[in-house]
CSV table of C-alpha atoms in Angstrom, one decimal:
chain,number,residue,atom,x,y,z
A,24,UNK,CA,0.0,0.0,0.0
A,25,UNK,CA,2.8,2.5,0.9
A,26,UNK,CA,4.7,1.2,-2.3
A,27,UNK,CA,1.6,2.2,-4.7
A,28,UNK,CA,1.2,5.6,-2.6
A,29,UNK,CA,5.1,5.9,-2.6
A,30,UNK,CA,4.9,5.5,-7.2
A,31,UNK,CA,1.8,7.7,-7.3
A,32,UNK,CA,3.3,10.8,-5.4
A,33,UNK,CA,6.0,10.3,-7.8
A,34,UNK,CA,4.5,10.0,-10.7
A,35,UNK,CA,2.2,12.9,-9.3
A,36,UNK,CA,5.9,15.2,-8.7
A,37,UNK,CA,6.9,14.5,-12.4
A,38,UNK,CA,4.0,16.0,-13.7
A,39,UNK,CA,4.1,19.2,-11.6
A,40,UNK,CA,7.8,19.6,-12.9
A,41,UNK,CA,7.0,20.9,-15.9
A,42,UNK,CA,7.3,24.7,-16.1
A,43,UNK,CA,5.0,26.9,-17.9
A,44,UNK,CA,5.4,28.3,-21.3
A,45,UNK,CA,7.9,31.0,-21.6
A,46,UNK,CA,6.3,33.7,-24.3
A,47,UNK,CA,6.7,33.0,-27.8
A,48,UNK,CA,7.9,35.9,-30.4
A,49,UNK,CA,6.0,36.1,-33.4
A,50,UNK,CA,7.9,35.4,-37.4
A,51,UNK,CA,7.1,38.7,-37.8
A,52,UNK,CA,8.3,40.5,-34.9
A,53,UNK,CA,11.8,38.5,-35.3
A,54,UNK,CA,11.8,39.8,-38.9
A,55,UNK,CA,11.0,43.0,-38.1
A,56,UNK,CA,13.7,43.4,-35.7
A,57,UNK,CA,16.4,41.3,-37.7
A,58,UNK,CA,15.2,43.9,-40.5
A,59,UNK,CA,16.3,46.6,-37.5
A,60,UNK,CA,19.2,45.4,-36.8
A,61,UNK,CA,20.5,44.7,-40.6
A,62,UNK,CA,19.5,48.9,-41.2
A,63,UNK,CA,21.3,49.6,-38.2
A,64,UNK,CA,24.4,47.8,-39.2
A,65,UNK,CA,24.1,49.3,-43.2
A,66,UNK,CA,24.1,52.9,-41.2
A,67,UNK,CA,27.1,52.0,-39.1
A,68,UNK,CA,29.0,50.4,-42.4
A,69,UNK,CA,28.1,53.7,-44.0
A,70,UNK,CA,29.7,56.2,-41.3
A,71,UNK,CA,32.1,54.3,-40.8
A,72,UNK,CA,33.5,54.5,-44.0
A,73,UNK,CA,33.1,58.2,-43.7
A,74,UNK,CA,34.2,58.9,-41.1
A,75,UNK,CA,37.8,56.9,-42.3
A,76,UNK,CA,37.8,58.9,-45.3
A,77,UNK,CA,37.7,62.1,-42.4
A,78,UNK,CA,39.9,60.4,-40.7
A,79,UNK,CA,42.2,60.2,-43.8
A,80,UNK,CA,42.0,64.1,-44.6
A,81,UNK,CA,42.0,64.7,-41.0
A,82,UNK,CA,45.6,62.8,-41.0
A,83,UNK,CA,46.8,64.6,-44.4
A,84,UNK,CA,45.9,68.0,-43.2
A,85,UNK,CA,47.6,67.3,-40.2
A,86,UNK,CA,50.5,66.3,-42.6
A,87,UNK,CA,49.8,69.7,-44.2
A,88,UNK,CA,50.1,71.6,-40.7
A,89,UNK,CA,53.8,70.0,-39.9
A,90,UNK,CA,55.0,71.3,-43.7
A,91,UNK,CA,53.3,74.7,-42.8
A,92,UNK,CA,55.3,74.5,-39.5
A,93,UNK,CA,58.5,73.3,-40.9
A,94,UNK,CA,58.2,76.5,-43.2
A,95,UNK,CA,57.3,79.0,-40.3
A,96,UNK,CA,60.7,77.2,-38.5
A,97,UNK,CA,62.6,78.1,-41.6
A,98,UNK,CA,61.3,81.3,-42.0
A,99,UNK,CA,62.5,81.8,-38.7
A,100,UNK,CA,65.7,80.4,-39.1
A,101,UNK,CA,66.2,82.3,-41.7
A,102,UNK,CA,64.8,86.0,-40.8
A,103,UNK,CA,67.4,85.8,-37.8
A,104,UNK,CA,70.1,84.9,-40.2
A,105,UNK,CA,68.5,87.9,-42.1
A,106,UNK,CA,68.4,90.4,-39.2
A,107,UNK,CA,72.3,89.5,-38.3
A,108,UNK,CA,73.2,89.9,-41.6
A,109,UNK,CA,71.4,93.0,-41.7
A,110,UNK,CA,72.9,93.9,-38.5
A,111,UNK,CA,76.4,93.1,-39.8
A,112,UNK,CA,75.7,95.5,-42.9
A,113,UNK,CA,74.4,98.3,-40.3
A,114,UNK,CA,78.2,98.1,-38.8
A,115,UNK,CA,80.0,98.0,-42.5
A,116,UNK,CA,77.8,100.8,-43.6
A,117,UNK,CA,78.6,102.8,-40.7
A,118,UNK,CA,82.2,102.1,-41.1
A,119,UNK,CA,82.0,103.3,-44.4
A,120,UNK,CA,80.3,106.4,-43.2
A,121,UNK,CA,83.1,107.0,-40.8
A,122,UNK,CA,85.8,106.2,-43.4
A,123,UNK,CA,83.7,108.8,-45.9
A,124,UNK,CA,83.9,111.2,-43.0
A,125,UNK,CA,87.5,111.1,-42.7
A,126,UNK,CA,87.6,111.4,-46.7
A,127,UNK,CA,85.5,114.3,-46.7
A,128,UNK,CA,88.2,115.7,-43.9
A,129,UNK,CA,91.2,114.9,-45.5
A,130,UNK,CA,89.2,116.5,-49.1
A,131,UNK,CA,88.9,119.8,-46.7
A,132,UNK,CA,92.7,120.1,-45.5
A,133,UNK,CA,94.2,119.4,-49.0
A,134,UNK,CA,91.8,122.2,-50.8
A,135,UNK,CA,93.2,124.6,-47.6
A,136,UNK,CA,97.0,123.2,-48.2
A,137,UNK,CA,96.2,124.4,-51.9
A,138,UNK,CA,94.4,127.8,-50.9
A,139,UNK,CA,97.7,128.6,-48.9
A,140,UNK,CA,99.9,127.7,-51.6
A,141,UNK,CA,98.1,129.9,-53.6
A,142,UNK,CA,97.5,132.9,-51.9
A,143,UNK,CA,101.6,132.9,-50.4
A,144,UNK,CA,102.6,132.4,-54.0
A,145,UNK,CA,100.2,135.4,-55.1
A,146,UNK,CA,101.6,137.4,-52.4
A,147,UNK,CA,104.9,136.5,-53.0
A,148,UNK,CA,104.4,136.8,-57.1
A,149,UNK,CA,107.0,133.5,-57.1
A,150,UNK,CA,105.0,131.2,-59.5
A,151,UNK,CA,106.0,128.6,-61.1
A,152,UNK,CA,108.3,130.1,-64.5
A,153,UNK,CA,107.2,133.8,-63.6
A,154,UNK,CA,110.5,136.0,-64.1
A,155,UNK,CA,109.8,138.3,-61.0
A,156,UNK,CA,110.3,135.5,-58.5
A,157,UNK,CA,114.0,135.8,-59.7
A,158,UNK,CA,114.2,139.9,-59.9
A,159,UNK,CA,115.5,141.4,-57.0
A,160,UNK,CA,118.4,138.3,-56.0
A,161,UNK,CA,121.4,140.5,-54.9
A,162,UNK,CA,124.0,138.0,-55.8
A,163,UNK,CA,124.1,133.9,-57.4
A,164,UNK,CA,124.0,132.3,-54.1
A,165,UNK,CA,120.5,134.3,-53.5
A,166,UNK,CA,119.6,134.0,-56.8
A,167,UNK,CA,120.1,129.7,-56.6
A,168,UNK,CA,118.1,129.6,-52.9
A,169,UNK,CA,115.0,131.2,-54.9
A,170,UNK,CA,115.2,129.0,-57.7
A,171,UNK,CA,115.2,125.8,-55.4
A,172,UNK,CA,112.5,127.6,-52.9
A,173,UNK,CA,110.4,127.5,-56.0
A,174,UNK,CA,111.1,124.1,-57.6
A,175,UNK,CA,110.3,122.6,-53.7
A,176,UNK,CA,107.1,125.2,-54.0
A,177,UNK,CA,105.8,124.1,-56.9
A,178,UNK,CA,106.4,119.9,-56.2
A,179,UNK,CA,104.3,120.7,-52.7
A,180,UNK,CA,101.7,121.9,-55.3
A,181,UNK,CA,101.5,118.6,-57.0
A,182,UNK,CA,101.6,116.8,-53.9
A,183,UNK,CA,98.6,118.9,-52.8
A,184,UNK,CA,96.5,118.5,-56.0
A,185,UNK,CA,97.3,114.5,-55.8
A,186,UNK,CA,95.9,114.5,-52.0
A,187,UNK,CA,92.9,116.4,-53.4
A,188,UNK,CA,92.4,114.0,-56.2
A,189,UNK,CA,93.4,110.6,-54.2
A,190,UNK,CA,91.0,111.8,-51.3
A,191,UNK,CA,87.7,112.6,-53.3
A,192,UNK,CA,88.2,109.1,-55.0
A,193,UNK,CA,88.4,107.5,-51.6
A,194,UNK,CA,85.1,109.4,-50.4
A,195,UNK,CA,83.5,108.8,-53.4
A,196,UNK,CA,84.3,105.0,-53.0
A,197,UNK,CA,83.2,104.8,-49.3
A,198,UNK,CA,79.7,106.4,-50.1
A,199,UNK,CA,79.2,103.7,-53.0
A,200,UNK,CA,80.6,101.2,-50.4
A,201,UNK,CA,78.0,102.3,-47.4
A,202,UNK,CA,75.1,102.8,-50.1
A,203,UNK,CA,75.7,99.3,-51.4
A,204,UNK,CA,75.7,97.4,-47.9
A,205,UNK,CA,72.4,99.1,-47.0
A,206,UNK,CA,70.7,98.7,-50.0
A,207,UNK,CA,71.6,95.1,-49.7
A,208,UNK,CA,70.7,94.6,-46.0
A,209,UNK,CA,66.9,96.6,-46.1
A,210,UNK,CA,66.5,94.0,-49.5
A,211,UNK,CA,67.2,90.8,-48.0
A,212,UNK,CA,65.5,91.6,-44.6
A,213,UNK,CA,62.1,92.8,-46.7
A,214,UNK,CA,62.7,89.4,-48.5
A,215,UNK,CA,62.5,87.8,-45.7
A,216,UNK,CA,59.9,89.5,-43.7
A,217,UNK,CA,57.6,88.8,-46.5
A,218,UNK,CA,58.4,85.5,-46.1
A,219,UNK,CA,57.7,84.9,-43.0
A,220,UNK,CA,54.2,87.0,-43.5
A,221,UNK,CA,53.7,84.3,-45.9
A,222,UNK,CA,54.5,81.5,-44.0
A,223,UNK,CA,52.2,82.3,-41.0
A,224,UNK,CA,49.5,83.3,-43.1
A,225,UNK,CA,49.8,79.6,-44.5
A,226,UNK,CA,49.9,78.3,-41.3
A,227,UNK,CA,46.7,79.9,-39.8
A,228,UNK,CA,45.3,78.4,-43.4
A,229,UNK,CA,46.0,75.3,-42.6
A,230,UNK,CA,45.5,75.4,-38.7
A,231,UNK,CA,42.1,76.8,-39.6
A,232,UNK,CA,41.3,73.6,-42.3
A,233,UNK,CA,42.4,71.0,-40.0
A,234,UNK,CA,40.8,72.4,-37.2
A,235,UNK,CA,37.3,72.2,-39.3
A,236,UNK,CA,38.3,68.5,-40.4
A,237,UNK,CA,38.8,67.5,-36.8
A,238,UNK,CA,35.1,69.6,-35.8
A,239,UNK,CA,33.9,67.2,-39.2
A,240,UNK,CA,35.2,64.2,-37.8
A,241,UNK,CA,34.4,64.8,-34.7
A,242,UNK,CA,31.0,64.7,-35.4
A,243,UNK,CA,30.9,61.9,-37.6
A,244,UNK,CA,32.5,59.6,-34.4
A,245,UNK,CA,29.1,61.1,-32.6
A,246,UNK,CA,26.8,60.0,-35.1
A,247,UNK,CA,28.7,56.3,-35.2
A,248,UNK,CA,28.7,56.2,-31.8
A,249,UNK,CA,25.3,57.2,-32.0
A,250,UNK,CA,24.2,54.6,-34.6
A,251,UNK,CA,26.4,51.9,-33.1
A,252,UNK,CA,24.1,52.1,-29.9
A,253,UNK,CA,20.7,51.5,-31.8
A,254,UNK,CA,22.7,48.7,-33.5
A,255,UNK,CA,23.6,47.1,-30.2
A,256,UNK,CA,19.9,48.1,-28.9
A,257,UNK,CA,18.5,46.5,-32.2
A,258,UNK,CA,21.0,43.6,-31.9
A,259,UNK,CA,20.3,43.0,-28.0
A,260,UNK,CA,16.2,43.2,-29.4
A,261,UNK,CA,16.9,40.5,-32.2
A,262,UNK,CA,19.1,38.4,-29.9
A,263,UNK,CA,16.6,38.5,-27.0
A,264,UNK,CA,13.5,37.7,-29.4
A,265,UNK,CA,15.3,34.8,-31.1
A,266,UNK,CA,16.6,33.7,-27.3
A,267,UNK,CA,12.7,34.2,-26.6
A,268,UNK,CA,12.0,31.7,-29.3
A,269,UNK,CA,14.8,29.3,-28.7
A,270,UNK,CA,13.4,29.0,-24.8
A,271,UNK,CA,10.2,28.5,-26.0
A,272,UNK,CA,10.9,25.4,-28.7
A,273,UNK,CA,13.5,24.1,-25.3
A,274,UNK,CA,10.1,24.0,-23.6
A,275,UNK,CA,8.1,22.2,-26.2
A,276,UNK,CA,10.9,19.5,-26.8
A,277,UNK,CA,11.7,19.2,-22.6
A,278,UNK,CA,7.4,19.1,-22.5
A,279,UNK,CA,7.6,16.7,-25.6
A,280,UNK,CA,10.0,14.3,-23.9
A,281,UNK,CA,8.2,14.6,-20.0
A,282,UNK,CA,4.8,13.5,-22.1
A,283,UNK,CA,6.8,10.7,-23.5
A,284,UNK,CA,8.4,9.6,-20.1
A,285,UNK,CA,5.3,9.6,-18.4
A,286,UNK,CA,3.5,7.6,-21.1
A,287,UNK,CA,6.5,5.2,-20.9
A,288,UNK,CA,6.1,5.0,-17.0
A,289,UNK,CA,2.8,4.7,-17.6
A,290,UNK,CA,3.1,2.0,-20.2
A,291,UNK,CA,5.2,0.0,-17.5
A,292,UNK,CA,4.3,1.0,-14.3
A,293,UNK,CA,7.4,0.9,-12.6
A,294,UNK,CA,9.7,2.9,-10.8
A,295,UNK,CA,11.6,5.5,-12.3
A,296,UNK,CA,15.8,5.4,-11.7
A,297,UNK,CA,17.4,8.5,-10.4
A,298,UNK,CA,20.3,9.7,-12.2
A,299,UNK,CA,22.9,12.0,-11.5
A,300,UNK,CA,23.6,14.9,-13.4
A,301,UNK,CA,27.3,15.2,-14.4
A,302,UNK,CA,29.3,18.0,-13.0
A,303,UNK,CA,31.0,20.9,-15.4
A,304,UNK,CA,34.3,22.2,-14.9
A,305,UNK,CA,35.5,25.6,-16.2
A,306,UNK,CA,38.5,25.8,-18.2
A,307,UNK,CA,41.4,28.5,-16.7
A,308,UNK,CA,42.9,30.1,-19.9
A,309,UNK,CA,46.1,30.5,-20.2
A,310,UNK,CA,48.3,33.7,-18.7
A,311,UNK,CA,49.7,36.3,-21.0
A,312,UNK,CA,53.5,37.1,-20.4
A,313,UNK,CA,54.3,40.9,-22.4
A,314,UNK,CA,57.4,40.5,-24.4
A,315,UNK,CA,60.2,42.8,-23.4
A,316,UNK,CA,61.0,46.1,-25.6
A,317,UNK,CA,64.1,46.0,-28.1
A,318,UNK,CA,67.2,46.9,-27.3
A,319,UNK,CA,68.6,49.8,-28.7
A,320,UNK,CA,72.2,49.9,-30.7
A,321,UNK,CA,74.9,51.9,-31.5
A,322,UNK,CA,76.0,55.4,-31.9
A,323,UNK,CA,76.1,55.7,-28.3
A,324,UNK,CA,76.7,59.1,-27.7
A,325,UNK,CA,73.7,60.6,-29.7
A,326,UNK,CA,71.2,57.3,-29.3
A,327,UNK,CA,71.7,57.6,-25.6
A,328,UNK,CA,71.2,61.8,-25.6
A,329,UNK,CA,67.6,61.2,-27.2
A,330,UNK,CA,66.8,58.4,-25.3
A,331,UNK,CA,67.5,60.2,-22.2
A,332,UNK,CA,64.8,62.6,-22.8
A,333,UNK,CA,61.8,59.8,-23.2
A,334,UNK,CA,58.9,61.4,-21.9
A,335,UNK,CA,59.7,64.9,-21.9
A,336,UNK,CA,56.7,67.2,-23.4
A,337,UNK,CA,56.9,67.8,-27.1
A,338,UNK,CA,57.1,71.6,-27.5
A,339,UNK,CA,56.6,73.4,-30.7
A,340,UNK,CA,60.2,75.7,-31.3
A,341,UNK,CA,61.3,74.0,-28.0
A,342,UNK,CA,64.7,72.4,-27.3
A,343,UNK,CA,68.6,73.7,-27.9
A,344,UNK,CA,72.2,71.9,-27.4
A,345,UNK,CA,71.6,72.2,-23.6
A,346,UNK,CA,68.2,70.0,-23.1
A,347,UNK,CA,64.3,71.1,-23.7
A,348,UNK,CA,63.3,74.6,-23.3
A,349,UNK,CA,60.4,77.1,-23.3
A,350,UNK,CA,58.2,76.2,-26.6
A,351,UNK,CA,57.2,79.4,-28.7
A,352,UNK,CA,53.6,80.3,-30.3
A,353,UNK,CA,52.2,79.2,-33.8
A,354,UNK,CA,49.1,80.8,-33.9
A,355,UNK,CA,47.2,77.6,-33.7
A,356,UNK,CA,47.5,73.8,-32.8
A,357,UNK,CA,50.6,73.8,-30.7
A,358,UNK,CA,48.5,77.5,-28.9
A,359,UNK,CA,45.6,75.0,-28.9
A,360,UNK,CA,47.8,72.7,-27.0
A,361,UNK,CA,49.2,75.6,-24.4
A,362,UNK,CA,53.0,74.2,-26.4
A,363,UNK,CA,54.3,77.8,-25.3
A,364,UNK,CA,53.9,77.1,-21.6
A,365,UNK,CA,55.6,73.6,-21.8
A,366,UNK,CA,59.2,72.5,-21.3
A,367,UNK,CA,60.3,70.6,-24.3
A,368,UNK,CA,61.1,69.8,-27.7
A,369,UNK,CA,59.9,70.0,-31.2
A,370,UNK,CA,61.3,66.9,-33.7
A,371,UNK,CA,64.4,69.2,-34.6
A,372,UNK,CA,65.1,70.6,-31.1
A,373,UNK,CA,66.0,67.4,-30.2
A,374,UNK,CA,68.3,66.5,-32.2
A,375,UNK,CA,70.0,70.0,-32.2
A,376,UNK,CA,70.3,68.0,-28.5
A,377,UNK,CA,71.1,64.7,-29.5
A,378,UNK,CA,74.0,65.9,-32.0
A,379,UNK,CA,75.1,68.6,-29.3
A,380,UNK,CA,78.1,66.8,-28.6
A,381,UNK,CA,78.9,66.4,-32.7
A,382,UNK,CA,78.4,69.6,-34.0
A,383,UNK,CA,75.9,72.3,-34.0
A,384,UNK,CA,72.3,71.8,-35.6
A,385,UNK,CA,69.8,74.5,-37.2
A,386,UNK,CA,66.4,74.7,-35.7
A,387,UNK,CA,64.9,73.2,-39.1
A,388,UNK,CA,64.1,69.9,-40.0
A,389,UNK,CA,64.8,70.2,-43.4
A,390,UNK,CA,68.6,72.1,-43.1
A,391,UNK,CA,69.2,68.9,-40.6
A,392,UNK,CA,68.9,66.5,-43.0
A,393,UNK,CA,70.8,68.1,-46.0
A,394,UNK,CA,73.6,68.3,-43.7
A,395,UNK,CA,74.1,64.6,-44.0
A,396,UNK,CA,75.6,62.1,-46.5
A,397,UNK,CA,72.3,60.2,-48.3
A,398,UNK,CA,71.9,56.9,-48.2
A,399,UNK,CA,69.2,54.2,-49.3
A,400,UNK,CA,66.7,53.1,-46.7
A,401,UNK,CA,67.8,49.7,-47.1
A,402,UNK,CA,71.8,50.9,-45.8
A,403,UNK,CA,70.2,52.8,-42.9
A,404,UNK,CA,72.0,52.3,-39.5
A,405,UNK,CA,71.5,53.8,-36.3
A,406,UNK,CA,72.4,57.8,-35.7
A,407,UNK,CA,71.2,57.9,-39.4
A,408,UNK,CA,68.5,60.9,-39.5
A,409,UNK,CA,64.9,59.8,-41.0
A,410,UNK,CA,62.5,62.5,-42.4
A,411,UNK,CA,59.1,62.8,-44.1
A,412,UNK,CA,58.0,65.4,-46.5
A,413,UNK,CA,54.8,66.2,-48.2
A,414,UNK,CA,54.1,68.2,-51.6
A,415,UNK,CA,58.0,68.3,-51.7
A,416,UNK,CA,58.7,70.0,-48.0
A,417,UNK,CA,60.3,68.2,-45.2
A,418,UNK,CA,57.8,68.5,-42.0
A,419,UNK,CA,59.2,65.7,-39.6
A,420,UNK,CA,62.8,64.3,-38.3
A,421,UNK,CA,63.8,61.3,-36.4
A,422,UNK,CA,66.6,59.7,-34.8
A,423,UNK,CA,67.0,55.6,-36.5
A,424,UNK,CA,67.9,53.6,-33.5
A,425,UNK,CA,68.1,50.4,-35.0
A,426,UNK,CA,65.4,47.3,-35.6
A,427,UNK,CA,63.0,49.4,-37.1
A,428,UNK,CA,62.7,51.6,-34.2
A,429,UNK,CA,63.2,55.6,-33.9
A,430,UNK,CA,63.3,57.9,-31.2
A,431,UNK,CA,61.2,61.1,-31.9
A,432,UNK,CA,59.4,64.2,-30.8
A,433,UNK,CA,56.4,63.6,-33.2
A,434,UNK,CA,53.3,66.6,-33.0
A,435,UNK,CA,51.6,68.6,-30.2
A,436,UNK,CA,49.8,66.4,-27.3
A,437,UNK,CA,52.5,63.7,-27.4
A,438,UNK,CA,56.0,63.3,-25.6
A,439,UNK,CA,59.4,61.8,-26.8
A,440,UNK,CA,58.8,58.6,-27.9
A,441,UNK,CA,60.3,55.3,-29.5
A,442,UNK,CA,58.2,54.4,-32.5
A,443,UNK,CA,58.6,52.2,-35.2
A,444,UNK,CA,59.8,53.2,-37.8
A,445,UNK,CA,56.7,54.6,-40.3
A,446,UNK,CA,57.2,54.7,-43.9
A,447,UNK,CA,54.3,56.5,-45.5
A,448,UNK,CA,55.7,59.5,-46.9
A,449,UNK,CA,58.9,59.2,-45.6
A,450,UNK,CA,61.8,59.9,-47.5
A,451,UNK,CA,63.7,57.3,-49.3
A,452,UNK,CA,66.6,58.0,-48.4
A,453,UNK,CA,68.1,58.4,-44.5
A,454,UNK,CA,71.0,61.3,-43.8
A,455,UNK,CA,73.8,60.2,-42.3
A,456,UNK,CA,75.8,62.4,-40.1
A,457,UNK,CA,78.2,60.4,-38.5
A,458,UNK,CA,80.5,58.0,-40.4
């Protein structure tokens, strides 16, 4: 009696097992929301490929401010070689001036050595060849001292008029001199000036484009971001209706097979045998070891110099033979990125530091690298000095360390760095300054 009882309850327990039905998405709404989500990943395809092509411009504008700030360098570079020679000139043409002075003296006292001559040989009536210089000699000896005051008298005159002559020239000369050296300095300094009007008026340009590229880009990564989150939303919709759907056929099949069990048990009317559910075990994955950086190589002198400085501020006009300095204003991204109240270097301050111990560097990328001996990319070795250029114009320098690495002071924002080496628009051949 308590067996029967005992297969009853049980029989009764199996039954009550069975959960209800978890809701069942419609066909329809799972289409309409894998038609969602397919929309929502067409949207994302599509800004995504614009906002790379933003990306792209953004990154060759960015290419275009380093050339425009290469050229403002130069221009700098070279309006301070303009204003010492300018200077220098200033000095000759005032050293002409006094050397014109003292012709224009020396012009006064040989006209008054001549007036004298003149007037005491008036007075005297003793010109040269006159007969009354000789009338009134009392005796040969008299006579003979007249004669030779005159001959002495009249060479002095000579002498005079050859001072008079040899000193206008000389004045004459000196004013040509002094005119020449200042028309020559105010040239080359307007030159210049107007270059480097042109330069930073280039440089706002191009500030002011990349600037609006980065606003452009800046709002396309909004809208992705944006459309990426009614993906996921669309995606977490799809997933959860179709999870929906998979729960509910798990429910038919697990109420499918209870039917059949208890029809079997039914069938045979005997006990049913327990069984034991077998256990899971997680997998542990395996641990990640980082590999160690390269070593650097030779060249030690200048490689260790830059390396030294690893994590120092980039600074746009910053850095001299002595170690990073004060950066200067551009008028736009390295102002944007406060570069003149930062302690630093730009890519060619740093290896004016670098070389210090070598030889002295201009504060311009692209007079570093025609210093050097060229060689193929292929023969580069480290201390050999990498640069890129576009539309023709150097705008970036590095330092070659050796396996594909460099050691650089690369834009606004960043810090010295080691970088591999990057070879889109770099030069094709490396400058060698040592060896």
């Amino acid at each position: 009696m308590s067996v029967l009882l005992a297969v009853s309850l049980g029989s009764t327990g199996t039954s009550a097992a069975v959960p209800p039905p978890p809701p069942k998405p419609s066909d329809s709404e799972i289409d309409s929301s894998r038609r969602a989500a397919e929309s929502g990943a067409a949207e994302v395809g599509v800004l995504a490929n614009q906002l790379a092509e933003a990306e792209a411009r953004l990154t060759a504008l960015q290419d275009d401010v380093e050339v425009k700030l290469e050229d403002a360098n130069k221009a700098l570079v070279d309006l301070q070689a303009a204003q010492d020679t300018a200077g220098q000139a200033e000095r000759d043409a005032e050293t002409a001036r006094r050397t014109a002075d003292a012709a224009g003296l020396a012009v006064e006292t040989a006209r008054q050595n001549l007036d004298r001559f003149v007037a005491a040989s008036f007075q005297q009536g003793s010109t040269l060849d006159s007969v009354s210089a000789y009338v009134g000699a009392e005796n040969p000896r008299d006579l003979l001292a007249r004669a030779q005051m005159l001959t002495a008298l009249s060479q002095s005159q000579f002498n005079v008029l050859e001072d008079l002559q040899r000193a206008q020239t000389e004045k004459g000369n000196a004013d040509a001199t002094a005119r020449a050296a200042l028309q020559v300095a105010q040239q080359r300094q307007a030159e210049v000036t107007q270059a480097k009007a042109g330069a930073d008026a280039a440089l706002a340009a191009a500030v002011q484009s990349q600037q609006s590229q980065a606003a452009r880009a800046g709002q396309l990564e909004a809208d992705k971001a944006t459309a990426e989150q009614r993906l996921f939303d669309a995606q977490t919709r799809l997933g959860g209706l179709q999870g929906q759907r998979r729960r509910y056929e798990d429910w038919l099949a697990q109420k499918q097979r209870d039917d059949d069990e208890r029809a079997r048990q039914a069938a045979l009317a005997t006990p049913n045998a327990r069984g034991a559910a077998p256990s899971r075990q997680r997998p542990s994955g395996p641990s990640v070891q980082r590999p160690s950086a390269p070593a650097g190589a030779s060249v030690e002198a200048v490689i260790a110099r830059a390396l030294s400085q690893i994590g120092v501020p980039y600074a746009w006009g910053g850095g001299n033979a002595y170690g990073p300095t004060l950066g200067i204003r551009d008028g736009g991204v390295a102002d944007s990125f406060g570069d003149y109240r930062k302690i630093g270097f730009d890519c060619s301050g740093l290896l004016i530091y670098a070389f210090a111990g070598v030889r002295p560097l201009p504060h311009y990328s692209g007079y570093q690298y025609a210093l050097g001996r060229k060689v193929p990319l292929s023969q580069m070795r480290p201390g050999d000095l990498l640069a890129w250029s576009t539309a023709g114009r150097i705008h970036h320098i590095a330092l070659y360390i050796g396996n594909g690495q460099m050691v650089e002071a690369q834009q606004s924002g960043t810090f010295v760095k080691v970088s591999p080496v990057r070879y889109g628009g770099i030069l094709p051949f490396a400058s060698r300054l040592i060896g």
